[in-house]
mmCIF file of C-alpha atoms in Angstrom:
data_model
loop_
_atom_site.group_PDB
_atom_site.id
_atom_site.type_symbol
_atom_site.label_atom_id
_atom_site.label_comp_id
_atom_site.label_asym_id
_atom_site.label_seq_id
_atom_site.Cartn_x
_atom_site.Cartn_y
_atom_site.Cartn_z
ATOM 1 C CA UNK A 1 0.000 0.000 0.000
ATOM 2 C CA UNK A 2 1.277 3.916 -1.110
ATOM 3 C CA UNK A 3 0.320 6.623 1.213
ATOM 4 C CA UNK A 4 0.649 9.860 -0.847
ATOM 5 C CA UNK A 5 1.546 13.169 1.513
ATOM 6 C CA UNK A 6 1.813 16.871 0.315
ATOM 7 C CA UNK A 7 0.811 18.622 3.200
ATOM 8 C CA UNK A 8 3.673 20.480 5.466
ATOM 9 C CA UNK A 9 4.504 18.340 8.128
ATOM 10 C CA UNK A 10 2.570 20.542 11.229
ATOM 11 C CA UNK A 11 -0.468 20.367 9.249
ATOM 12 C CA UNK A 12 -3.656 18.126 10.572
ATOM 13 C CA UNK A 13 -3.489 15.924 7.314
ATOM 14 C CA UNK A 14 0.486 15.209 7.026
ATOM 15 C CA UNK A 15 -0.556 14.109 10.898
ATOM 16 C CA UNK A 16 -3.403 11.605 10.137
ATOM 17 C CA UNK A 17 -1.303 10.406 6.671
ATOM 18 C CA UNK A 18 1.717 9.085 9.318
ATOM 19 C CA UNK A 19 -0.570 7.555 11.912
ATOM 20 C CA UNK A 20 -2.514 5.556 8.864
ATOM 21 C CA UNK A 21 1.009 4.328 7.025
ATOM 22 C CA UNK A 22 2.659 3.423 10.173
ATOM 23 C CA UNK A 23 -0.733 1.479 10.855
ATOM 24 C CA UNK A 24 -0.896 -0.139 7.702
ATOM 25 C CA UNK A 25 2.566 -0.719 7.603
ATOM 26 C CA UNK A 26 2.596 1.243 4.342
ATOM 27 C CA UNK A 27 4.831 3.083 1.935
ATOM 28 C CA UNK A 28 4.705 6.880 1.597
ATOM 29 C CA UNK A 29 5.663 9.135 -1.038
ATOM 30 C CA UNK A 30 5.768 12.648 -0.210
ATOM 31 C CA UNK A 31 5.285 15.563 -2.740
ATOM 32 C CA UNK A 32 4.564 19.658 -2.634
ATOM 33 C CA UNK A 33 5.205 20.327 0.955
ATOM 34 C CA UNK A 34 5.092 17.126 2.100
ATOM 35 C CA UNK A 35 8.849 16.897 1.012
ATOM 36 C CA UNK A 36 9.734 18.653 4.409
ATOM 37 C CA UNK A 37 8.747 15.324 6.114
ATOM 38 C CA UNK A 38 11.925 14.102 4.897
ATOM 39 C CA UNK A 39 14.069 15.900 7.648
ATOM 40 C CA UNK A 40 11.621 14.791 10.509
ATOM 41 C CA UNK A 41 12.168 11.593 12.877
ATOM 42 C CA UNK A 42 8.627 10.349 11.935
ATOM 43 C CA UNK A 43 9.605 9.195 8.502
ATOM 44 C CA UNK A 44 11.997 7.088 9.697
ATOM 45 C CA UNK A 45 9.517 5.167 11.545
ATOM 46 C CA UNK A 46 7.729 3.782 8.598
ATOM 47 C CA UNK A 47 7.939 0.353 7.700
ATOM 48 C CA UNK A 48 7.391 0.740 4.118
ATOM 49 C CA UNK A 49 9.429 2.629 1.468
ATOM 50 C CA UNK A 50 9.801 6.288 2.096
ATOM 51 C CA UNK A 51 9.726 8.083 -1.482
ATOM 52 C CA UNK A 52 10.104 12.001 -2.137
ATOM 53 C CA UNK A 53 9.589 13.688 -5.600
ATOM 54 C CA UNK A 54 13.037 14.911 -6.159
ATOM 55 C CA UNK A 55 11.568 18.172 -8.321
ATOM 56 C CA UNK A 56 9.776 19.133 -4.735
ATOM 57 C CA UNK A 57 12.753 18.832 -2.889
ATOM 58 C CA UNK A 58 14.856 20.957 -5.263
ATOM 59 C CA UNK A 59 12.575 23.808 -5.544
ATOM 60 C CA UNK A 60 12.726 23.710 -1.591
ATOM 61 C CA UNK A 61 16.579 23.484 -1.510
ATOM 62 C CA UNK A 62 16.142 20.312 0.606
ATOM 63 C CA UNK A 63 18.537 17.072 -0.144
ATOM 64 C CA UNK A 64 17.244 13.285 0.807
ATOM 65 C CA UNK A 65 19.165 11.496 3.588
ATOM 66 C CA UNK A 66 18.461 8.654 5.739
ATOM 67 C CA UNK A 67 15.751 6.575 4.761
ATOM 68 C CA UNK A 68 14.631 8.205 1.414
ATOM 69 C CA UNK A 69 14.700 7.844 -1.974
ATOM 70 C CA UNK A 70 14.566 10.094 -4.416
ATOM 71 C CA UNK A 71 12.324 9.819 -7.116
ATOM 72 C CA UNK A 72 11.058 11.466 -10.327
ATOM 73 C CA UNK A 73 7.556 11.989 -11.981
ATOM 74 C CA UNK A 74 8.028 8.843 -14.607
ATOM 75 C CA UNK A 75 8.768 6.466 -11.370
ATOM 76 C CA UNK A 76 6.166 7.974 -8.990
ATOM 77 C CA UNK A 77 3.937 6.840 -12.099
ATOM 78 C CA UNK A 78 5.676 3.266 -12.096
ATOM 79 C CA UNK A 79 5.457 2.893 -8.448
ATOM 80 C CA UNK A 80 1.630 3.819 -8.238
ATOM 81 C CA UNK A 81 0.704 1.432 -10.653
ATOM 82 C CA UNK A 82 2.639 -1.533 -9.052
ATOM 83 C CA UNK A 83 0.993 -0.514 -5.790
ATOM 84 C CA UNK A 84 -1.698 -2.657 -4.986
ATOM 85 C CA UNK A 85 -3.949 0.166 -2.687
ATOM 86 C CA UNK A 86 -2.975 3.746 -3.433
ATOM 87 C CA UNK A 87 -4.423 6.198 -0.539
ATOM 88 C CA UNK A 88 -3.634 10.151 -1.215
ATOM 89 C CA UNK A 89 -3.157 13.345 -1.088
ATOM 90 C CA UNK A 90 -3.207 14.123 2.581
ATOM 91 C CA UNK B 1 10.207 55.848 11.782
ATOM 92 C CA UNK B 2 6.866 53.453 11.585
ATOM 93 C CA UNK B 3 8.211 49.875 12.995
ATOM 94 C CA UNK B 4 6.593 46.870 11.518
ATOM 95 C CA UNK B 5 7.096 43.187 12.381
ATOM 96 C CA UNK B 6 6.031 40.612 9.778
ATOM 97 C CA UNK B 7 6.048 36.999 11.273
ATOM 98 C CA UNK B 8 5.736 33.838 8.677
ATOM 99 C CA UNK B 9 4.833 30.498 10.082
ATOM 100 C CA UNK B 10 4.108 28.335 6.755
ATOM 101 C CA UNK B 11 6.760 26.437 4.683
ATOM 102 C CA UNK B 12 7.275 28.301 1.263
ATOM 103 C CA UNK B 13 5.737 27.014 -2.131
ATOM 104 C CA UNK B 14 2.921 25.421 -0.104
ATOM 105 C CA UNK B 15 0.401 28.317 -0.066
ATOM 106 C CA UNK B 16 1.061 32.180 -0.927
ATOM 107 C CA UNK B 17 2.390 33.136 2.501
ATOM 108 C CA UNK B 18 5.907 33.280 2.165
ATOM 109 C CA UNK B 19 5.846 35.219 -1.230
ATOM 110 C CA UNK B 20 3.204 37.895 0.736
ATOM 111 C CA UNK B 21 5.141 38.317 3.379
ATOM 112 C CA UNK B 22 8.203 38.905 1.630
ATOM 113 C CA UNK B 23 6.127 41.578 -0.787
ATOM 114 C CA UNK B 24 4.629 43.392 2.259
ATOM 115 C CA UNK B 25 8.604 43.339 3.531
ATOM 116 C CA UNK B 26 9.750 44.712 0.828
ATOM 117 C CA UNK B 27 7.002 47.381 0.516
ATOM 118 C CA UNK B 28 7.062 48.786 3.902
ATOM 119 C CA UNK B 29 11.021 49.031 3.691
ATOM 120 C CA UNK B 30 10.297 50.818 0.249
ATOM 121 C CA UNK B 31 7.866 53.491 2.351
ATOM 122 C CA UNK B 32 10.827 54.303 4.405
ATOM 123 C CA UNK B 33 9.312 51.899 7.427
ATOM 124 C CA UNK B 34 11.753 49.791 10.046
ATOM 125 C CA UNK B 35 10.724 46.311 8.898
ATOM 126 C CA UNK B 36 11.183 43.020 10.687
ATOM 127 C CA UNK B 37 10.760 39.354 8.832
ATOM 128 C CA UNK B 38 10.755 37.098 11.377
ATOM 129 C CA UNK B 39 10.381 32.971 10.437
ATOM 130 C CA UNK B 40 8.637 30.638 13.212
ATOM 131 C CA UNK B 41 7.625 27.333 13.226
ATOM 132 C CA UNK B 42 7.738 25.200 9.374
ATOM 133 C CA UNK B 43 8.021 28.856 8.103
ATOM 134 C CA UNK B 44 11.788 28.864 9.180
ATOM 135 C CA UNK B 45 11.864 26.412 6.077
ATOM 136 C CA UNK B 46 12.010 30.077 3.652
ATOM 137 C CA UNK B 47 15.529 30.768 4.860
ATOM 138 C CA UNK B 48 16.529 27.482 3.622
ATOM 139 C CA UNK B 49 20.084 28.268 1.018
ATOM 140 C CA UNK B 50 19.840 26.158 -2.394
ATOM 141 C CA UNK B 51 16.374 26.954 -3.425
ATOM 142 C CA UNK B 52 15.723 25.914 -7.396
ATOM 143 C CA UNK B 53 12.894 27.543 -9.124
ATOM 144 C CA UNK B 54 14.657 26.153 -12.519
ATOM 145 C CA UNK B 55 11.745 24.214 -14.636
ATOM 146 C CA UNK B 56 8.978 25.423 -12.501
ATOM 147 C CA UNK B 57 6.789 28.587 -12.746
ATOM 148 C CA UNK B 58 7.434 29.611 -8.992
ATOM 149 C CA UNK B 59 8.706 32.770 -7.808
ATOM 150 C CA UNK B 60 11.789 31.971 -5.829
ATOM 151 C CA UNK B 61 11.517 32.881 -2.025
ATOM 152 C CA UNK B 62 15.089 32.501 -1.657
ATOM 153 C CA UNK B 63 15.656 35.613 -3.644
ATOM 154 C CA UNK B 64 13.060 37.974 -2.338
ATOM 155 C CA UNK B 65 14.684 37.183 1.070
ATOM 156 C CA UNK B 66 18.397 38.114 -0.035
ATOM 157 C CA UNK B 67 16.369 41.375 -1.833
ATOM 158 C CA UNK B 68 14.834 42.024 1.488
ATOM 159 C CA UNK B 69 18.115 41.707 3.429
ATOM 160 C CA UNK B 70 20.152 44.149 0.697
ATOM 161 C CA UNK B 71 17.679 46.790 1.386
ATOM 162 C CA UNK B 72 17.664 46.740 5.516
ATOM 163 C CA UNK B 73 14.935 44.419 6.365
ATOM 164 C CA UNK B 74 16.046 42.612 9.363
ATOM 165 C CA UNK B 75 15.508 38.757 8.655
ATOM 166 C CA UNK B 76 14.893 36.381 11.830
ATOM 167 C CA UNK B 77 14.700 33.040 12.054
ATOM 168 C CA UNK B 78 13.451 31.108 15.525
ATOM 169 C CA UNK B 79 16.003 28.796 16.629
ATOM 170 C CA UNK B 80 14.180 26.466 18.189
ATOM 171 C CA UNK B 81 12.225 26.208 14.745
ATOM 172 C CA UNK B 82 14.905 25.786 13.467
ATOM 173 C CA UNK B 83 16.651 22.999 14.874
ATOM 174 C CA UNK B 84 13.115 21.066 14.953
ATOM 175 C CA UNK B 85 13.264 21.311 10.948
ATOM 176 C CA UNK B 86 16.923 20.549 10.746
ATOM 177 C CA UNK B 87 18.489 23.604 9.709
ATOM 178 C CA UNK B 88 21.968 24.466 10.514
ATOM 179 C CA UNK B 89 23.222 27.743 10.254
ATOM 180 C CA UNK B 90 25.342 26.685 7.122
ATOM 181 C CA UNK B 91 21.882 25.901 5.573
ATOM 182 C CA UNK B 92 20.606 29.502 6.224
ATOM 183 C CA UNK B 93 20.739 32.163 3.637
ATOM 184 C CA UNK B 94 23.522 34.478 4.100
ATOM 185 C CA UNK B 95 22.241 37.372 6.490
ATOM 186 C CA UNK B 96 19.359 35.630 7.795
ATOM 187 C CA UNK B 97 20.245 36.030 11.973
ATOM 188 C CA UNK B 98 19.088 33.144 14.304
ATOM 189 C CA UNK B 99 17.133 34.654 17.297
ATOM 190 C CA UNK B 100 15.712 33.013 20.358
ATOM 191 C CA UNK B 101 12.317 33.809 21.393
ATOM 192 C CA UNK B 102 13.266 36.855 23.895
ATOM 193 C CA UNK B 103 15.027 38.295 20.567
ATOM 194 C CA UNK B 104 11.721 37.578 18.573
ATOM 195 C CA UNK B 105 9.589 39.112 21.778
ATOM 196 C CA UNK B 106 11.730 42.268 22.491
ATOM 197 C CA UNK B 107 11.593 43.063 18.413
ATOM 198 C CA UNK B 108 7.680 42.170 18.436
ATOM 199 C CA UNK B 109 7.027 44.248 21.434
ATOM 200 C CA UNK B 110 9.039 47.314 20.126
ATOM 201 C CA UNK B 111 6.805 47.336 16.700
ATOM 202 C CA UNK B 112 3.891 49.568 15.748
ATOM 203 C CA UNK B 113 2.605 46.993 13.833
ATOM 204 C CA UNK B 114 2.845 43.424 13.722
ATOM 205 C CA UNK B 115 1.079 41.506 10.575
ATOM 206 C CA UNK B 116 1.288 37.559 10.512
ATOM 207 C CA UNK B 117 0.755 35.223 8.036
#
């Protein structure tokens, strides 16, 4: 399952996004603002794959580390379609 | 001289905050006010260095803060924002100044006019 996130990360929906993927032991892929989840503890405490769309994180001078990988449009694309339940945007 | 504090609390490129704050900064400093551009909370995310507009149709906030800081706008950013959202001072934009919240209070407090988005 692919949890899809572009809210910032002290937003209401970014919140509920976390608490459902680290429930459902899903994936995330963050996008938009949701890119700034990337430097916070709480993606590191999701079981699935942590994705960010690497266009997002430029524009916001950010750089992935830790548990993240960055992606592009064409592979969010792949990555949605070989996800079997695809839940977004929170 | 008029003294007026603007305070941004929301990450750039998200909503229109950060770009209206940084065009109220720069108009007030243009009117010959005292301005103040303070970042708190995920807003502290603005003075972020290494912003890339290239390919998209944004307006980058990285510039309008280095335009606000070459014509005397003061530029604050929380510290305890900022270390919650990971930024070290060698990620800030030159001339942004880190300021604790009795900084951010004594600056707020000494303004005619405080306007937060």
């Amino acid at each position: 399952m692919l949890i899809i996130i572009k809210s910032s990360p002290d937003t209401p929906e970014a919140r509920r996004a976390l608490d459902l993927a680290q429930t459902m032991n899903a994936g995330i892929c963050l996008v938009q603002n949701g890119v700034y989840l990337t430097v916070k503890e709480e993606s590191r405490d999701i079981a699935g794959a942590v994705y960010a769309l690497s266009e997002d994180m430029t524009l916001r001078g950010l750089k992935p580390a830790g548990n993240v990988r960055s992606i592009d449009y064409e592979e969010l694309i792949d990555i949605m379609n070989g996800s079997e339940k695809v839940m977004g945007m929170f | 001289m008029t003294k007026i504090s603007i305070i941004l609390r929301k990450a750039p490129y998200g909503s229109v905050d950060a770009p209206e704050a940084i065009r109220h900064a720069l108009g007030g400093i243009n009117d010959d006010m005292s301005v103040n551009l303070v970042f708190i909370g995920s807003g502290v995310n603005a003075a972020r260095r290494n912003q890339d507009i290239l390919g998209t149709n944004y307006l980058s906030v990285e510039d309008g803060i280095r335009d606000c800081i070459d014509m005397g706008v003061a530029v604050f950013a929380e510290a305890k924002s900022l270390d919650e959202e990971q930024i070290s001072d060698t990620d800030l934009i030159e001339g942004v100044l880190r300021a604790g919240l009795n900084k951010i209070g004594e600056v707020l407090k000494t303004s005619d006019t405080v306007m937060i988005f």
